[in-house]
PDB file of C-alpha atoms in Angstrom:
ATOM      1  CA  MET W   1      21.317  20.096  31.240  1.00 45.00           C
ATOM      2  CA  ASP W   2      21.120  16.099  33.244  1.00 49.00           C
ATOM      3  CA  VAL W   3      17.154  16.566  32.281  1.00 44.00           C
ATOM      4  CA  PHE W   4      17.559  18.291  28.839  1.00 44.00           C
ATOM      5  CA  ALA W   5      20.319  14.933  28.184  1.00 47.00           C
ATOM      6  CA  PHE W   6      18.250  12.387  29.389  1.00 45.00           C
ATOM      7  CA  HIS W   7      14.565  13.158  27.121  1.00 51.00           C
ATOM      8  CA  GLY W   8      17.174  14.225  24.146  1.00 57.00           C
ATOM      9  CA  SER W   9      18.389  10.410  24.864  1.00 66.00           C
ATOM     10  CA  PHE W  10      14.773   9.111  25.169  1.00 70.00           C
ATOM     11  CA  SER W  11      14.608  11.430  21.610  1.00 81.00           C
ATOM     12  CA  MET W  12      17.031   9.123  20.184  1.00 88.00           C
ATOM     13  CA  TRP W  13      16.075   6.033  20.787  1.00 89.00           C
ATOM     14  CA  LYS W  14      12.046   7.105  19.517  1.00 92.00           C
ATOM     15  CA  ASP W  15      13.885   7.863  15.947  1.00 91.00           C
ATOM     16  CA  VAL W  16      15.940   4.814  16.126  1.00 94.00           C
ATOM     17  CA  ALA W  17      12.736   2.984  16.461  1.00 94.00           C
ATOM     18  CA  GLY W  18      10.343   4.823  14.028  1.00 94.00           C
ATOM     19  CA  ILE W  19      13.587   3.815  11.132  1.00 95.00           C
ATOM     20  CA  ALA W  20      13.388   0.565  12.114  1.00 95.00           C
ATOM     21  CA  GLY W  21       9.798   0.243  12.526  1.00 94.00           C
ATOM     22  CA  ASN W  22       9.948   2.008   8.947  1.00 96.00           C
ATOM     23  CA  ILE W  23      12.335  -0.452   7.497  1.00 94.00           C
ATOM     24  CA  PHE W  24      10.039  -3.785   8.740  1.00 93.00           C
ATOM     25  CA  ALA W  25       6.459  -1.916   7.768  1.00 93.00           C
ATOM     26  CA  PHE W  26       8.429  -1.887   3.736  1.00 93.00           C
ATOM     27  CA  GLY W  27       8.685  -5.307   3.973  1.00 89.00           C
ATOM     28  CA  LEU W  28       5.536  -5.517   4.991  1.00 88.00           C
ATOM     29  CA  PHE W  29       4.517  -3.570   2.127  1.00 91.00           C
ATOM     30  CA  ILE W  30       6.391  -5.545  -0.304  1.00 90.00           C
ATOM     31  CA  SER W  31       5.200  -8.890   1.099  1.00 86.00           C
ATOM     32  CA  PRO W  32       1.865  -9.370  -1.379  1.00 87.00           C
ATOM     33  CA  MET W  33       4.303  -8.551  -4.915  1.00 89.00           C
ATOM     34  CA  PRO W  34       4.686 -12.122  -6.043  1.00 87.00           C
ATOM     35  CA  THR W  35       0.401 -12.458  -5.194  1.00 86.00           C
ATOM     36  CA  PHE W  36       0.025  -9.367  -7.257  1.00 90.00           C
ATOM     37  CA  ARG W  37       3.181 -11.206  -9.974  1.00 91.00           C
ATOM     38  CA  ARG W  38       1.461 -13.945 -10.732  1.00 90.00           C
ATOM     39  CA  ILE W  39      -2.064 -11.357 -11.199  1.00 89.00           C
ATOM     40  CA  LEU W  40      -0.444  -9.510 -14.228  1.00 91.00           C
ATOM     41  CA  ARG W  41       1.028 -13.259 -15.365  1.00 92.00           C
ATOM     42  CA  ASN W  42      -1.889 -14.498 -16.107  1.00 90.00           C
ATOM     43  CA  LYS W  43      -4.684 -11.231 -16.452  1.00 89.00           C
ATOM     44  CA  SER W  44      -6.548 -12.588 -13.638  1.00 89.00           C
ATOM     45  CA  THR W  45      -7.142 -12.045  -9.917  1.00 88.00           C
ATOM     46  CA  GLU W  46      -9.038 -15.737  -9.744  1.00 83.00           C
ATOM     47  CA  GLN W  47      -9.872 -15.982  -6.322  1.00 81.00           C
ATOM     48  CA  PHE W  48      -8.213 -13.951  -4.240  1.00 83.00           C
ATOM     49  CA  SER W  49     -10.001 -10.802  -2.269  1.00 85.00           C
ATOM     50  CA  GLY W  50      -8.865  -7.399  -2.487  1.00 89.00           C
ATOM     51  CA  LEU W  51     -10.359  -7.259   0.826  1.00 89.00           C
ATOM     52  CA  PRO W  52      -7.396  -7.402   2.501  1.00 88.00           C
ATOM     53  CA  TYR W  53      -6.167  -4.068   1.200  1.00 92.00           C
ATOM     54  CA  ILE W  54      -9.407  -2.153   1.640  1.00 94.00           C
ATOM     55  CA  TYR W  55      -9.177  -2.515   4.559  1.00 92.00           C
ATOM     56  CA  SER W  56      -4.737  -2.045   5.498  1.00 93.00           C
ATOM     57  CA  LEU W  57      -6.079   0.754   2.992  1.00 95.00           C
ATOM     58  CA  LEU W  58      -8.689   2.451   6.090  1.00 96.00           C
ATOM     59  CA  ASN W  59      -5.978   1.670   8.512  1.00 95.00           C
ATOM     60  CA  CYS W  60      -2.877   3.366   6.614  1.00 96.00           C
ATOM     61  CA  LEU W  61      -5.514   6.813   5.929  1.00 97.00           C
ATOM     62  CA  ILE W  62      -6.769   7.026   9.428  1.00 97.00           C
ATOM     63  CA  CYS W  63      -2.864   6.590  10.655  1.00 96.00           C
ATOM     64  CA  LEU W  64      -0.978   9.199   8.988  1.00 96.00           C
ATOM     65  CA  TRP W  65      -4.006  11.132   9.965  1.00 97.00           C
ATOM     66  CA  TYR W  66      -3.092  10.714  13.266  1.00 97.00           C
ATOM     67  CA  GLY W  67      -0.029  11.141  12.759  1.00 95.00           C
ATOM     68  CA  SER W  68      -0.490  14.464  10.877  1.00 95.00           C
ATOM     69  CA  PRO W  69       0.644  17.617  13.081  1.00 94.00           C
ATOM     70  CA  PHE W  70      -3.136  17.943  13.094  1.00 94.00           C
ATOM     71  CA  ILE W  71      -4.008  16.136  15.886  1.00 95.00           C
ATOM     72  CA  SER W  72      -0.353  14.991  17.259  1.00 93.00           C
ATOM     73  CA  GLN W  73       2.561  15.948  18.558  1.00 84.00           C
ATOM     74  CA  ARG W  74       5.966  14.477  17.242  1.00 85.00           C
ATOM     75  CA  ASN W  75       4.957  11.360  15.510  1.00 92.00           C
ATOM     76  CA  LEU W  76       7.233  12.244  12.058  1.00 92.00           C
ATOM     77  CA  MET W  77       7.753   8.353  11.891  1.00 94.00           C
ATOM     78  CA  LEU W  78       3.761   8.186  11.971  1.00 95.00           C
ATOM     79  CA  VAL W  79       3.372   9.628   8.689  1.00 96.00           C
ATOM     80  CA  THR W  80       6.205   8.694   6.918  1.00 96.00           C
ATOM     81  CA  VAL W  81       5.547   4.460   8.099  1.00 96.00           C
ATOM     82  CA  ASN W  82       1.959   4.604   7.051  1.00 96.00           C
ATOM     83  CA  SER W  83       2.310   7.392   3.862  1.00 97.00           C
ATOM     84  CA  LEU W  84       3.780   4.599   2.680  1.00 96.00           C
ATOM     85  CA  GLY W  85       2.072   1.566   3.220  1.00 95.00           C
ATOM     86  CA  ALA W  86      -1.290   4.153   2.243  1.00 96.00           C
ATOM     87  CA  THR W  87       0.515   4.719  -1.416  1.00 97.00           C
ATOM     88  CA  PHE W  88       1.613   0.132  -1.773  1.00 96.00           C
ATOM     89  CA  GLN W  89      -2.258  -0.583  -0.876  1.00 96.00           C
ATOM     90  CA  LEU W  90      -3.694   2.474  -3.541  1.00 96.00           C
ATOM     91  CA  CYS W  91      -1.587   0.755  -5.715  1.00 95.00           C
ATOM     92  CA  TYR W  92      -2.502  -2.500  -5.212  1.00 95.00           C
ATOM     93  CA  ILE W  93      -5.718  -2.086  -4.961  1.00 95.00           C
ATOM     94  CA  ILE W  94      -5.860  -0.145  -9.075  1.00 95.00           C
ATOM     95  CA  LEU W  95      -4.307  -3.348  -9.967  1.00 94.00           C
ATOM     96  CA  PHE W  96      -6.708  -5.907  -8.413  1.00 93.00           C
ATOM     97  CA  ILE W  97      -9.595  -3.604 -10.339  1.00 94.00           C
ATOM     98  CA  MET W  98      -7.142  -3.706 -13.495  1.00 93.00           C
ATOM     99  CA  HIS W  99      -7.478  -7.328 -13.302  1.00 91.00           C
ATOM    100  CA  THR W 100     -10.179  -8.653 -11.931  1.00 90.00           C
ATOM    101  CA  ASP W 101     -14.122  -9.084 -13.863  1.00 89.00           C
ATOM    102  CA  LYS W 102     -16.665  -7.126 -14.301  1.00 88.00           C
ATOM    103  CA  LYS W 103     -18.799  -8.526 -10.680  1.00 88.00           C
ATOM    104  CA  ASN W 104     -15.456  -7.509  -8.847  1.00 90.00           C
ATOM    105  CA  LYS W 105     -14.553  -3.993 -10.254  1.00 92.00           C
ATOM    106  CA  MET W 106     -17.451  -1.951  -9.024  1.00 94.00           C
ATOM    107  CA  ARG W 107     -17.130  -3.794  -6.072  1.00 94.00           C
ATOM    108  CA  MET W 108     -14.028  -2.694  -5.381  1.00 95.00           C
ATOM    109  CA  LEU W 109     -14.621   0.269  -7.192  1.00 96.00           C
ATOM    110  CA  VAL W 110     -17.281   0.773  -4.660  1.00 96.00           C
ATOM    111  CA  LEU W 111     -15.048   0.031  -1.158  1.00 96.00           C
ATOM    112  CA  LEU W 112     -12.634   2.138  -1.914  1.00 96.00           C
ATOM    113  CA  LEU W 113     -15.171   5.323  -2.875  1.00 97.00           C
ATOM    114  CA  VAL W 114     -16.011   4.452   0.494  1.00 97.00           C
ATOM    115  CA  VAL W 115     -12.842   4.638   2.102  1.00 97.00           C
ATOM    116  CA  PHE W 116     -11.851   7.380   1.103  1.00 97.00           C
ATOM    117  CA  ALA W 117     -15.205   9.223   2.197  1.00 98.00           C
ATOM    118  CA  VAL W 118     -15.336   7.927   5.581  1.00 97.00           C
ATOM    119  CA  VAL W 119     -11.258   9.015   5.906  1.00 97.00           C
ATOM    120  CA  GLY W 120     -12.784  12.347   4.687  1.00 97.00           C
ATOM    121  CA  LEU W 121     -15.721  12.674   7.111  1.00 97.00           C
ATOM    122  CA  ILE W 122     -12.839  11.773   9.823  1.00 97.00           C
ATOM    123  CA  VAL W 123     -10.258  14.367   8.623  1.00 97.00           C
ATOM    124  CA  ALA W 124     -13.691  16.889   8.493  1.00 97.00           C
ATOM    125  CA  GLY W 125     -15.184  15.893  12.814  1.00 96.00           C
ATOM    126  CA  SER W 126     -12.241  15.994  13.565  1.00 96.00           C
ATOM    127  CA  LEU W 127     -10.755  19.424  11.982  1.00 95.00           C
ATOM    128  CA  GLN W 128     -14.166  20.904  13.955  1.00 95.00           C
ATOM    129  CA  ILE W 129     -13.025  20.293  17.136  1.00 95.00           C
ATOM    130  CA  PRO W 130     -11.994  23.057  18.608  1.00 93.00           C
ATOM    131  CA  ASP W 131     -10.031  21.926  21.122  1.00 94.00           C
ATOM    132  CA  LYS W 132      -7.190  20.002  20.808  1.00 93.00           C
ATOM    133  CA  LEU W 133      -6.737  18.151  23.335  1.00 95.00           C
ATOM    134  CA  THR W 134     -10.159  16.079  22.200  1.00 96.00           C
ATOM    135  CA  ARG W 135      -8.895  15.792  18.969  1.00 96.00           C
ATOM    136  CA  TRP W 136      -6.602  13.830  20.209  1.00 96.00           C
ATOM    137  CA  TYR W 137      -8.169  11.851  21.468  1.00 96.00           C
ATOM    138  CA  PHE W 138     -11.102  11.354  18.618  1.00 96.00           C
ATOM    139  CA  VAL W 139      -8.820  10.485  16.434  1.00 97.00           C
ATOM    140  CA  GLY W 140      -6.558   8.115  18.584  1.00 96.00           C
ATOM    141  CA  PHE W 141      -9.012   6.316  19.542  1.00 96.00           C
ATOM    142  CA  LEU W 142     -10.036   5.570  16.664  1.00 96.00           C
ATOM    143  CA  SER W 143      -6.444   4.656  15.301  1.00 95.00           C
ATOM    144  CA  CYS W 144      -6.224   2.463  18.072  1.00 94.00           C
ATOM    145  CA  ALA W 145      -8.975   0.072  17.088  1.00 93.00           C
ATOM    146  CA  SER W 146      -8.626   0.329  13.422  1.00 92.00           C
ATOM    147  CA  LEU W 147      -4.902  -0.996  14.940  1.00 91.00           C
ATOM    148  CA  VAL W 148      -6.243  -3.791  17.100  1.00 88.00           C
ATOM    149  CA  SER W 149      -8.678  -4.646  14.533  1.00 86.00           C
ATOM    150  CA  MET W 150      -6.076  -5.616  12.237  1.00 83.00           C
ATOM    151  CA  PHE W 151      -3.595  -7.186  15.161  1.00 77.00           C
ATOM    152  CA  ALA W 152      -6.840  -9.215  15.970  1.00 75.00           C
ATOM    153  CA  SER W 153      -6.748 -10.574  12.030  1.00 73.00           C
ATOM    154  CA  PRO W 154      -3.942 -13.374  12.366  1.00 71.00           C
ATOM    155  CA  LEU W 155      -6.387 -14.689  16.169  1.00 74.00           C
ATOM    156  CA  PHE W 156      -7.793 -16.659  12.751  1.00 76.00           C
ATOM    157  CA  VAL W 157      -4.975 -18.274  11.642  1.00 75.00           C
ATOM    158  CA  ILE W 158      -3.835 -18.927  15.346  1.00 78.00           C
ATOM    159  CA  ASN W 159      -6.826 -20.663  15.671  1.00 79.00           C
ATOM    160  CA  LEU W 160      -6.722 -22.951  12.207  1.00 78.00           C
ATOM    161  CA  VAL W 161      -2.851 -24.063  12.942  1.00 79.00           C
ATOM    162  CA  ILE W 162      -3.789 -25.128  16.306  1.00 82.00           C
ATOM    163  CA  ARG W 163      -6.480 -27.187  14.369  1.00 83.00           C
ATOM    164  CA  THR W 164      -4.799 -28.462  12.192  1.00 79.00           C
ATOM    165  CA  LYS W 165      -1.326 -28.442  13.406  1.00 79.00           C
ATOM    166  CA  SER W 166       0.135 -27.094  10.014  1.00 76.00           C
ATOM    167  CA  VAL W 167       2.173 -23.789  10.001  1.00 73.00           C
ATOM    168  CA  GLU W 168       0.914 -24.656   6.117  1.00 69.00           C
ATOM    169  CA  PHE W 169      -0.942 -20.733   6.327  1.00 66.00           C
ATOM    170  CA  MET W 170       1.120 -19.212   8.823  1.00 72.00           C
ATOM    171  CA  PRO W 171       4.171 -17.835   6.300  1.00 75.00           C
ATOM    172  CA  PHE W 172       7.384 -17.915   9.210  1.00 80.00           C
ATOM    173  CA  TYR W 173       8.920 -14.622   7.695  1.00 79.00           C
ATOM    174  CA  LEU W 174       5.226 -12.967   7.453  1.00 78.00           C
ATOM    175  CA  SER W 175       5.077 -13.910  10.660  1.00 82.00           C
ATOM    176  CA  LEU W 176       8.408 -12.493  11.583  1.00 87.00           C
ATOM    177  CA  SER W 177       7.785  -9.448   9.320  1.00 85.00           C
ATOM    178  CA  THR W 178       4.945  -8.238  12.322  1.00 86.00           C
ATOM    179  CA  PHE W 179       6.509  -9.118  14.833  1.00 91.00           C
ATOM    180  CA  LEU W 180       9.228  -6.938  13.985  1.00 93.00           C
ATOM    181  CA  LEU W 181       7.233  -3.887  13.182  1.00 93.00           C
ATOM    182  CA  SER W 182       4.983  -3.982  16.183  1.00 94.00           C
ATOM    183  CA  GLY W 183       7.552  -4.610  18.537  1.00 95.00           C
ATOM    184  CA  SER W 184       8.923  -1.227  16.816  1.00 96.00           C
ATOM    185  CA  PHE W 185       6.173   1.150  17.291  1.00 96.00           C
ATOM    186  CA  LEU W 186       5.795  -0.770  20.360  1.00 95.00           C
ATOM    187  CA  LEU W 187       9.512   0.808  21.620  1.00 96.00           C
ATOM    188  CA  TYR W 188       8.715   3.875  19.940  1.00 96.00           C
ATOM    189  CA  GLY W 189       4.883   4.879  20.936  1.00 95.00           C
ATOM    190  CA  LEU W 190       6.576   4.290  24.297  1.00 94.00           C
ATOM    191  CA  PHE W 191       9.427   6.844  23.869  1.00 93.00           C
ATOM    192  CA  ASN W 192       7.547   9.091  22.698  1.00 92.00           C
ATOM    193  CA  SER W 193       4.549   8.821  25.606  1.00 91.00           C
ATOM    194  CA  ASP W 194       1.875   8.020  23.424  1.00 94.00           C
ATOM    195  CA  ALA W 195      -0.876   5.082  24.051  1.00 94.00           C
ATOM    196  CA  PHE W 196      -2.207   5.217  21.046  1.00 95.00           C
ATOM    197  CA  VAL W 197       0.675   3.935  19.170  1.00 95.00           C
ATOM    198  CA  TYR W 198       1.710   1.867  22.191  1.00 94.00           C
ATOM    199  CA  THR W 199      -1.757   0.209  23.374  1.00 94.00           C
ATOM    200  CA  PRO W 200      -2.379  -1.783  19.705  1.00 94.00           C
ATOM    201  CA  ASN W 201       1.875  -2.276  19.147  1.00 95.00           C
ATOM    202  CA  GLY W 202       2.456  -4.534  22.942  1.00 94.00           C
ATOM    203  CA  ILE W 203      -1.433  -6.413  21.262  1.00 92.00           C
ATOM    204  CA  GLY W 204       0.314  -6.959  18.142  1.00 90.00           C
ATOM    205  CA  THR W 205       3.835  -8.007  19.333  1.00 93.00           C
ATOM    206  CA  VAL W 206       2.126 -10.301  21.820  1.00 92.00           C
ATOM    207  CA  LEU W 207      -0.071 -11.935  18.851  1.00 88.00           C
ATOM    208  CA  GLY W 208       3.979 -12.144  17.032  1.00 88.00           C
ATOM    209  CA  ILE W 209       5.364 -13.969  19.939  1.00 90.00           C
ATOM    210  CA  VAL W 210       2.261 -17.061  19.721  1.00 88.00           C
ATOM    211  CA  GLN W 211       2.503 -16.393  16.248  1.00 86.00           C
ATOM    212  CA  LEU W 212       6.479 -17.037  16.354  1.00 88.00           C
ATOM    213  CA  SER W 213       5.687 -19.851  18.846  1.00 89.00           C
ATOM    214  CA  LEU W 214       3.643 -21.682  17.790  1.00 87.00           C
ATOM    215  CA  TYR W 215       5.323 -21.865  14.245  1.00 86.00           C
ATOM    216  CA  CYS W 216       9.024 -23.264  15.881  1.00 87.00           C
ATOM    217  CA  TYR W 217       6.463 -26.258  18.709  1.00 84.00           C
ATOM    218  CA  TYR W 218       4.614 -27.320  14.765  1.00 80.00           C
ATOM    219  CA  HIS W 219       7.644 -27.484  12.043  1.00 77.00           C
ATOM    220  CA  ARG W 220       9.327 -29.151  15.058  1.00 72.00           C
ATOM    221  CA  SER W 221       7.031 -31.360  15.177  1.00 62.00           C
ATOM    222  CA  SER W 222       6.215 -31.294  10.951  1.00 58.00           C
ATOM    223  CA  ILE W 223      10.344 -32.279  10.871  1.00 56.00           C
ATOM    224  CA  GLU W 224       9.715 -35.054  13.629  1.00 51.00           C
ATOM    225  CA  GLU W 225       7.003 -36.689  12.001  1.00 51.00           C
ATOM    226  CA  GLU W 226       8.119 -37.240   8.441  1.00 50.00           C
ATOM    227  CA  THR W 227      11.675 -38.072  10.058  1.00 48.00           C
ATOM    228  CA  LYS W 228      10.489 -40.435  12.171  1.00 47.00           C
ATOM    229  CA  GLU W 229      11.462 -43.940  11.505  1.00 44.00           C
ATOM    230  CA  PRO W 230       8.842 -47.344  11.293  1.00 46.00           C
ATOM    231  CA  LEU W 231      10.017 -49.918  14.219  1.00 45.00           C
ATOM    232  CA  ILE W 232       9.095 -52.502  11.449  1.00 45.00           C
ATOM    233  CA  VAL W 233       9.181 -52.029   8.373  1.00 42.00           C
ATOM    234  CA  SER W 234       6.787 -54.347   5.685  1.00 37.00           C
ATOM    235  CA  TYR W 235       7.678 -55.671   2.678  1.00 36.00           C
ATOM    236  CA  VAL W 236       4.574 -57.398   1.925  1.00 35.00           C
TER     237      VAL W 236
END
């Protein structure tokens, strides 16, 4: 009975971590809304890029397929979070296509078709693998690589912050949401003993800590610079 109680406790904490991850992910998914309010108001995408939404859709669809019962077991929270993410990204892409110029419209439509084609190939290809363990490894490595590359994107922002000594291009709440999301699914993966979940989210958690540390350091430095009074005031 103690063994069953132990596993039951792990399952409960796994669900708690997964629900928390879904909540933090929702905050992350709605973060582009101010951008799209501006796009709708101006009826133009201006200089905004639609590529992040294309890539996010691809990532969500791959991770959604990994979380499905066809590939892995006991990963309901992965299915819910990535279904929600894919829905949001698809809505953003449709709005972007509706309000961008003709050249970008065609480009985005082609990229969207490419995303569906790639995911279709992954789904069809993985279903051709008869051995369930091999299928799990195949899709697991793809989802892990997709997540790692997504979490690696903040490295450019981190480099920019260090180079400019400014946190202007690294919003605090976005960094915090990313950290909380990664941390939640790190715990979810650990409680579920799923290396394809806890490995990329572990990397995301570490990068989130780095981002928040840099924000605190450079934000405090900028405040100190602004409040520092000169020793000699010239009235000339």
